[in-house]
């Protein structure tokens, strides 16, 4: 599996893997995965954690080793939304098809629909994606999300 990822990706995955493998056992078990997800404020149900391990655990031992983790990461990241899909989602809120959304309208959508975001998270999105006029420029924001444009420095 590792031959399909770059050395930079492998190093990045190793950093994430190590965050879950706090005891440096060389694998992620149920407790490690659940604790890591809770630390990320995801609060999964036990059944969700078991299902994730089942999907990732090729060897069938109930634990995710680094190679299995890399495989999961590659598959999950490969399924991430592409730029046209992200633009289409934002365009749903752009009634006049101008490439931007009023900040308050986006705030309302992000805090009430789907996976609701916190006020702090919304402020971050709006800060990063707002243009000089204070409108959320979702086309520019999407280019930043997919790595085609630089993120504002803090």
PDB file of C-alpha atoms in Angstrom:
ATOM      1  CA  UNK A   1       0.000   0.000   0.000  1.00  0.00           C
ATOM      2  CA  UNK A   2       2.824   2.418   0.875  1.00  0.00           C
ATOM      3  CA  UNK A   3       4.133   2.402  -2.690  1.00  0.00           C
ATOM      4  CA  UNK A   4       1.080   4.403  -3.784  1.00  0.00           C
ATOM      5  CA  UNK A   5       1.734   7.352  -1.466  1.00  0.00           C
ATOM      6  CA  UNK A   6       4.491   9.926  -1.531  1.00  0.00           C
ATOM      7  CA  UNK A   7       7.123  10.120   1.178  1.00  0.00           C
ATOM      8  CA  UNK A   8       5.573  13.434   2.296  1.00  0.00           C
ATOM      9  CA  UNK A   9       2.154  11.774   2.621  1.00  0.00           C
ATOM     10  CA  UNK A  10       3.700   8.868   4.503  1.00  0.00           C
ATOM     11  CA  UNK A  11       5.369  11.266   6.953  1.00  0.00           C
ATOM     12  CA  UNK A  12       2.091  13.138   7.408  1.00  0.00           C
ATOM     13  CA  UNK A  13       0.181   9.905   7.990  1.00  0.00           C
ATOM     14  CA  UNK A  14       2.829   8.803  10.489  1.00  0.00           C
ATOM     15  CA  UNK A  15       2.287  11.998  12.466  1.00  0.00           C
ATOM     16  CA  UNK A  16      -1.458  11.386  12.593  1.00  0.00           C
ATOM     17  CA  UNK A  17      -0.952   7.693  13.397  1.00  0.00           C
ATOM     18  CA  UNK A  18       1.333   8.639  16.301  1.00  0.00           C
ATOM     19  CA  UNK A  19      -1.354  10.966  17.683  1.00  0.00           C
ATOM     20  CA  UNK A  20      -3.660   7.963  18.025  1.00  0.00           C
ATOM     21  CA  UNK A  21      -0.899   5.552  19.113  1.00  0.00           C
ATOM     22  CA  UNK A  22       0.012   7.520  22.237  1.00  0.00           C
ATOM     23  CA  UNK A  23       1.485   4.479  24.000  1.00  0.00           C
ATOM     24  CA  UNK A  24       3.735   3.742  21.001  1.00  0.00           C
ATOM     25  CA  UNK A  25       2.467   0.168  20.636  1.00  0.00           C
ATOM     26  CA  UNK A  26       2.743   0.249  16.840  1.00  0.00           C
ATOM     27  CA  UNK A  27      -0.984  -0.131  16.336  1.00  0.00           C
ATOM     28  CA  UNK A  28      -4.272   1.600  17.020  1.00  0.00           C
ATOM     29  CA  UNK A  29      -6.847  -0.406  18.932  1.00  0.00           C
ATOM     30  CA  UNK A  30     -10.445   0.370  19.867  1.00  0.00           C
ATOM     31  CA  UNK A  31      -9.552   2.447  22.942  1.00  0.00           C
ATOM     32  CA  UNK A  32      -6.836   4.433  21.145  1.00  0.00           C
ATOM     33  CA  UNK A  33      -9.072   5.213  18.179  1.00  0.00           C
ATOM     34  CA  UNK A  34     -12.007   6.228  20.338  1.00  0.00           C
ATOM     35  CA  UNK A  35      -9.848   8.420  22.605  1.00  0.00           C
ATOM     36  CA  UNK A  36      -8.245  10.099  19.590  1.00  0.00           C
ATOM     37  CA  UNK A  37     -11.596  10.780  17.996  1.00  0.00           C
ATOM     38  CA  UNK A  38     -12.969  12.203  21.241  1.00  0.00           C
ATOM     39  CA  UNK A  39      -9.912  14.460  21.449  1.00  0.00           C
ATOM     40  CA  UNK A  40     -10.831  15.646  17.949  1.00  0.00           C
ATOM     41  CA  UNK A  41     -14.351  16.424  19.258  1.00  0.00           C
ATOM     42  CA  UNK A  42     -15.924  13.740  17.053  1.00  0.00           C
ATOM     43  CA  UNK A  43     -17.548  11.724  19.889  1.00  0.00           C
ATOM     44  CA  UNK A  44     -18.166   8.484  17.978  1.00  0.00           C
ATOM     45  CA  UNK A  45     -20.465   5.716  19.155  1.00  0.00           C
ATOM     46  CA  UNK A  46     -18.775   2.430  20.061  1.00  0.00           C
ATOM     47  CA  UNK A  47     -20.346   0.727  17.048  1.00  0.00           C
ATOM     48  CA  UNK A  48     -18.890   3.405  14.733  1.00  0.00           C
ATOM     49  CA  UNK A  49     -15.414   2.829  16.175  1.00  0.00           C
ATOM     50  CA  UNK A  50     -15.779  -0.948  15.800  1.00  0.00           C
ATOM     51  CA  UNK A  51     -16.913  -0.490  12.192  1.00  0.00           C
ATOM     52  CA  UNK A  52     -13.936   1.760  11.409  1.00  0.00           C
ATOM     53  CA  UNK A  53     -11.525  -0.793  12.817  1.00  0.00           C
ATOM     54  CA  UNK A  54     -13.253  -3.581  10.921  1.00  0.00           C
ATOM     55  CA  UNK A  55     -12.948  -1.655   7.633  1.00  0.00           C
ATOM     56  CA  UNK A  56      -9.292  -0.797   8.183  1.00  0.00           C
ATOM     57  CA  UNK A  57      -8.061  -3.992   9.781  1.00  0.00           C
ATOM     58  CA  UNK A  58      -6.952  -6.116   6.828  1.00  0.00           C
ATOM     59  CA  UNK A  59      -5.064  -8.577   9.054  1.00  0.00           C
ATOM     60  CA  UNK A  60      -8.189  -9.284  11.110  1.00  0.00           C
ATOM     61  CA  UNK A  61      -6.510  -8.929  14.514  1.00  0.00           C
ATOM     62  CA  UNK A  62      -8.736  -6.070  15.696  1.00  0.00           C
ATOM     63  CA  UNK A  63      -5.900  -3.540  15.539  1.00  0.00           C
ATOM     64  CA  UNK A  64      -4.847  -1.064  12.858  1.00  0.00           C
ATOM     65  CA  UNK A  65      -1.122  -1.062  12.109  1.00  0.00           C
ATOM     66  CA  UNK A  66       0.627   1.728  10.212  1.00  0.00           C
ATOM     67  CA  UNK A  67       0.364   0.046   6.790  1.00  0.00           C
ATOM     68  CA  UNK A  68      -3.377  -0.490   7.273  1.00  0.00           C
ATOM     69  CA  UNK A  69      -3.693   3.106   8.499  1.00  0.00           C
ATOM     70  CA  UNK A  70      -1.969   4.382   5.334  1.00  0.00           C
ATOM     71  CA  UNK A  71      -4.399   2.362   3.236  1.00  0.00           C
ATOM     72  CA  UNK A  72      -7.394   3.849   5.019  1.00  0.00           C
ATOM     73  CA  UNK A  73      -6.024   7.372   4.738  1.00  0.00           C
ATOM     74  CA  UNK A  74      -5.329   6.954   1.022  1.00  0.00           C
ATOM     75  CA  UNK A  75      -8.831   5.619   0.372  1.00  0.00           C
ATOM     76  CA  UNK A  76     -10.554   8.252   2.519  1.00  0.00           C
ATOM     77  CA  UNK A  77      -8.574  11.154   1.092  1.00  0.00           C
ATOM     78  CA  UNK A  78      -9.142   9.828  -2.402  1.00  0.00           C
ATOM     79  CA  UNK A  79     -12.885  10.122  -1.766  1.00  0.00           C
ATOM     80  CA  UNK A  80     -12.673  13.696  -0.546  1.00  0.00           C
ATOM     81  CA  UNK A  81     -14.670  16.231  -2.463  1.00  0.00           C
ATOM     82  CA  UNK A  82     -13.101  17.550  -5.598  1.00  0.00           C
ATOM     83  CA  UNK A  83     -13.080  21.243  -6.467  1.00  0.00           C
ATOM     84  CA  UNK A  84     -16.186  21.096  -8.733  1.00  0.00           C
ATOM     85  CA  UNK A  85     -18.159  19.311  -6.010  1.00  0.00           C
ATOM     86  CA  UNK A  86     -17.181  21.873  -3.376  1.00  0.00           C
ATOM     87  CA  UNK A  87     -18.057  24.755  -5.709  1.00  0.00           C
ATOM     88  CA  UNK A  88     -21.429  23.177  -6.468  1.00  0.00           C
ATOM     89  CA  UNK A  89     -22.198  22.875  -2.750  1.00  0.00           C
ATOM     90  CA  UNK A  90     -21.346  26.531  -2.099  1.00  0.00           C
ATOM     91  CA  UNK A  91     -23.214  27.607  -5.247  1.00  0.00           C
ATOM     92  CA  UNK A  92     -26.412  26.293  -3.659  1.00  0.00           C
ATOM     93  CA  UNK A  93     -26.331  29.368  -1.406  1.00  0.00           C
ATOM     94  CA  UNK A  94     -25.283  31.801  -4.169  1.00  0.00           C
ATOM     95  CA  UNK A  95     -28.725  32.729  -5.442  1.00  0.00           C
ATOM     96  CA  UNK A  96     -27.386  35.329  -7.886  1.00  0.00           C
ATOM     97  CA  UNK A  97     -24.496  33.138  -9.144  1.00  0.00           C
ATOM     98  CA  UNK A  98     -21.850  35.804  -8.405  1.00  0.00           C
ATOM     99  CA  UNK A  99     -19.170  33.626  -6.794  1.00  0.00           C
ATOM    100  CA  UNK A 100     -19.756  34.882  -3.295  1.00  0.00           C
ATOM    101  CA  UNK A 101     -22.214  34.468  -0.440  1.00  0.00           C
ATOM    102  CA  UNK A 102     -23.222  36.991   2.171  1.00  0.00           C
ATOM    103  CA  UNK A 103     -21.374  36.182   5.398  1.00  0.00           C
ATOM    104  CA  UNK A 104     -24.489  36.059   7.560  1.00  0.00           C
ATOM    105  CA  UNK A 105     -26.207  33.639   5.172  1.00  0.00           C
ATOM    106  CA  UNK A 106     -23.197  31.319   5.223  1.00  0.00           C
ATOM    107  CA  UNK A 107     -22.962  31.585   9.028  1.00  0.00           C
ATOM    108  CA  UNK A 108     -26.604  30.512   9.300  1.00  0.00           C
ATOM    109  CA  UNK A 109     -26.059  27.537   6.969  1.00  0.00           C
ATOM    110  CA  UNK A 110     -22.873  26.365   8.708  1.00  0.00           C
ATOM    111  CA  UNK A 111     -24.402  26.519  12.170  1.00  0.00           C
ATOM    112  CA  UNK A 112     -27.787  24.976  11.375  1.00  0.00           C
ATOM    113  CA  UNK A 113     -27.354  22.460   8.526  1.00  0.00           C
ATOM    114  CA  UNK A 114     -25.586  19.100   8.386  1.00  0.00           C
ATOM    115  CA  UNK A 115     -22.498  18.795  10.605  1.00  0.00           C
ATOM    116  CA  UNK A 116     -23.005  22.033  12.498  1.00  0.00           C
ATOM    117  CA  UNK A 117     -19.925  24.170  13.064  1.00  0.00           C
ATOM    118  CA  UNK A 118     -19.108  26.132  16.202  1.00  0.00           C
ATOM    119  CA  UNK A 119     -19.051  29.930  16.134  1.00  0.00           C
ATOM    120  CA  UNK A 120     -15.253  29.818  16.380  1.00  0.00           C
ATOM    121  CA  UNK A 121     -15.006  27.484  13.366  1.00  0.00           C
ATOM    122  CA  UNK A 122     -17.385  29.684  11.366  1.00  0.00           C
ATOM    123  CA  UNK A 123     -15.336  32.787  12.233  1.00  0.00           C
ATOM    124  CA  UNK A 124     -12.250  31.003  10.906  1.00  0.00           C
ATOM    125  CA  UNK A 125     -13.976  30.080   7.646  1.00  0.00           C
ATOM    126  CA  UNK A 126     -15.343  33.591   7.185  1.00  0.00           C
ATOM    127  CA  UNK A 127     -11.988  35.189   7.998  1.00  0.00           C
ATOM    128  CA  UNK A 128     -10.212  32.955   5.518  1.00  0.00           C
ATOM    129  CA  UNK A 129     -12.807  33.239   2.761  1.00  0.00           C
ATOM    130  CA  UNK A 130     -14.036  36.811   2.921  1.00  0.00           C
ATOM    131  CA  UNK A 131     -12.978  39.320   0.296  1.00  0.00           C
ATOM    132  CA  UNK A 132     -12.266  43.028   0.795  1.00  0.00           C
ATOM    133  CA  UNK A 133     -15.996  43.812   0.701  1.00  0.00           C
ATOM    134  CA  UNK A 134     -16.673  41.323   3.501  1.00  0.00           C
ATOM    135  CA  UNK A 135     -18.421  38.839   1.228  1.00  0.00           C
ATOM    136  CA  UNK A 136     -17.508  35.150   1.412  1.00  0.00           C
ATOM    137  CA  UNK A 137     -15.670  34.457  -1.849  1.00  0.00           C
ATOM    138  CA  UNK A 138     -16.324  30.725  -2.072  1.00  0.00           C
ATOM    139  CA  UNK A 139     -14.447  30.305  -5.345  1.00  0.00           C
ATOM    140  CA  UNK A 140     -11.230  31.620  -3.780  1.00  0.00           C
ATOM    141  CA  UNK A 141     -11.898  29.693  -0.558  1.00  0.00           C
ATOM    142  CA  UNK A 142     -12.356  26.470  -2.529  1.00  0.00           C
ATOM    143  CA  UNK A 143      -9.047  27.025  -4.368  1.00  0.00           C
ATOM    144  CA  UNK A 144      -7.391  27.326  -0.940  1.00  0.00           C
ATOM    145  CA  UNK A 145      -9.100  24.140   0.263  1.00  0.00           C
ATOM    146  CA  UNK A 146      -7.727  22.125  -2.651  1.00  0.00           C
ATOM    147  CA  UNK A 147      -4.263  23.719  -2.455  1.00  0.00           C
ATOM    148  CA  UNK A 148      -4.460  25.912  -5.564  1.00  0.00           C
ATOM    149  CA  UNK A 149      -4.243  29.193  -3.685  1.00  0.00           C
ATOM    150  CA  UNK A 150      -2.311  30.315  -0.626  1.00  0.00           C
ATOM    151  CA  UNK A 151      -4.024  30.557   2.733  1.00  0.00           C
ATOM    152  CA  UNK A 152      -3.981  33.964   4.462  1.00  0.00           C
ATOM    153  CA  UNK A 153      -1.261  34.234   7.081  1.00  0.00           C
ATOM    154  CA  UNK A 154      -2.448  35.059  10.557  1.00  0.00           C
TER     155      UNK A 154
END
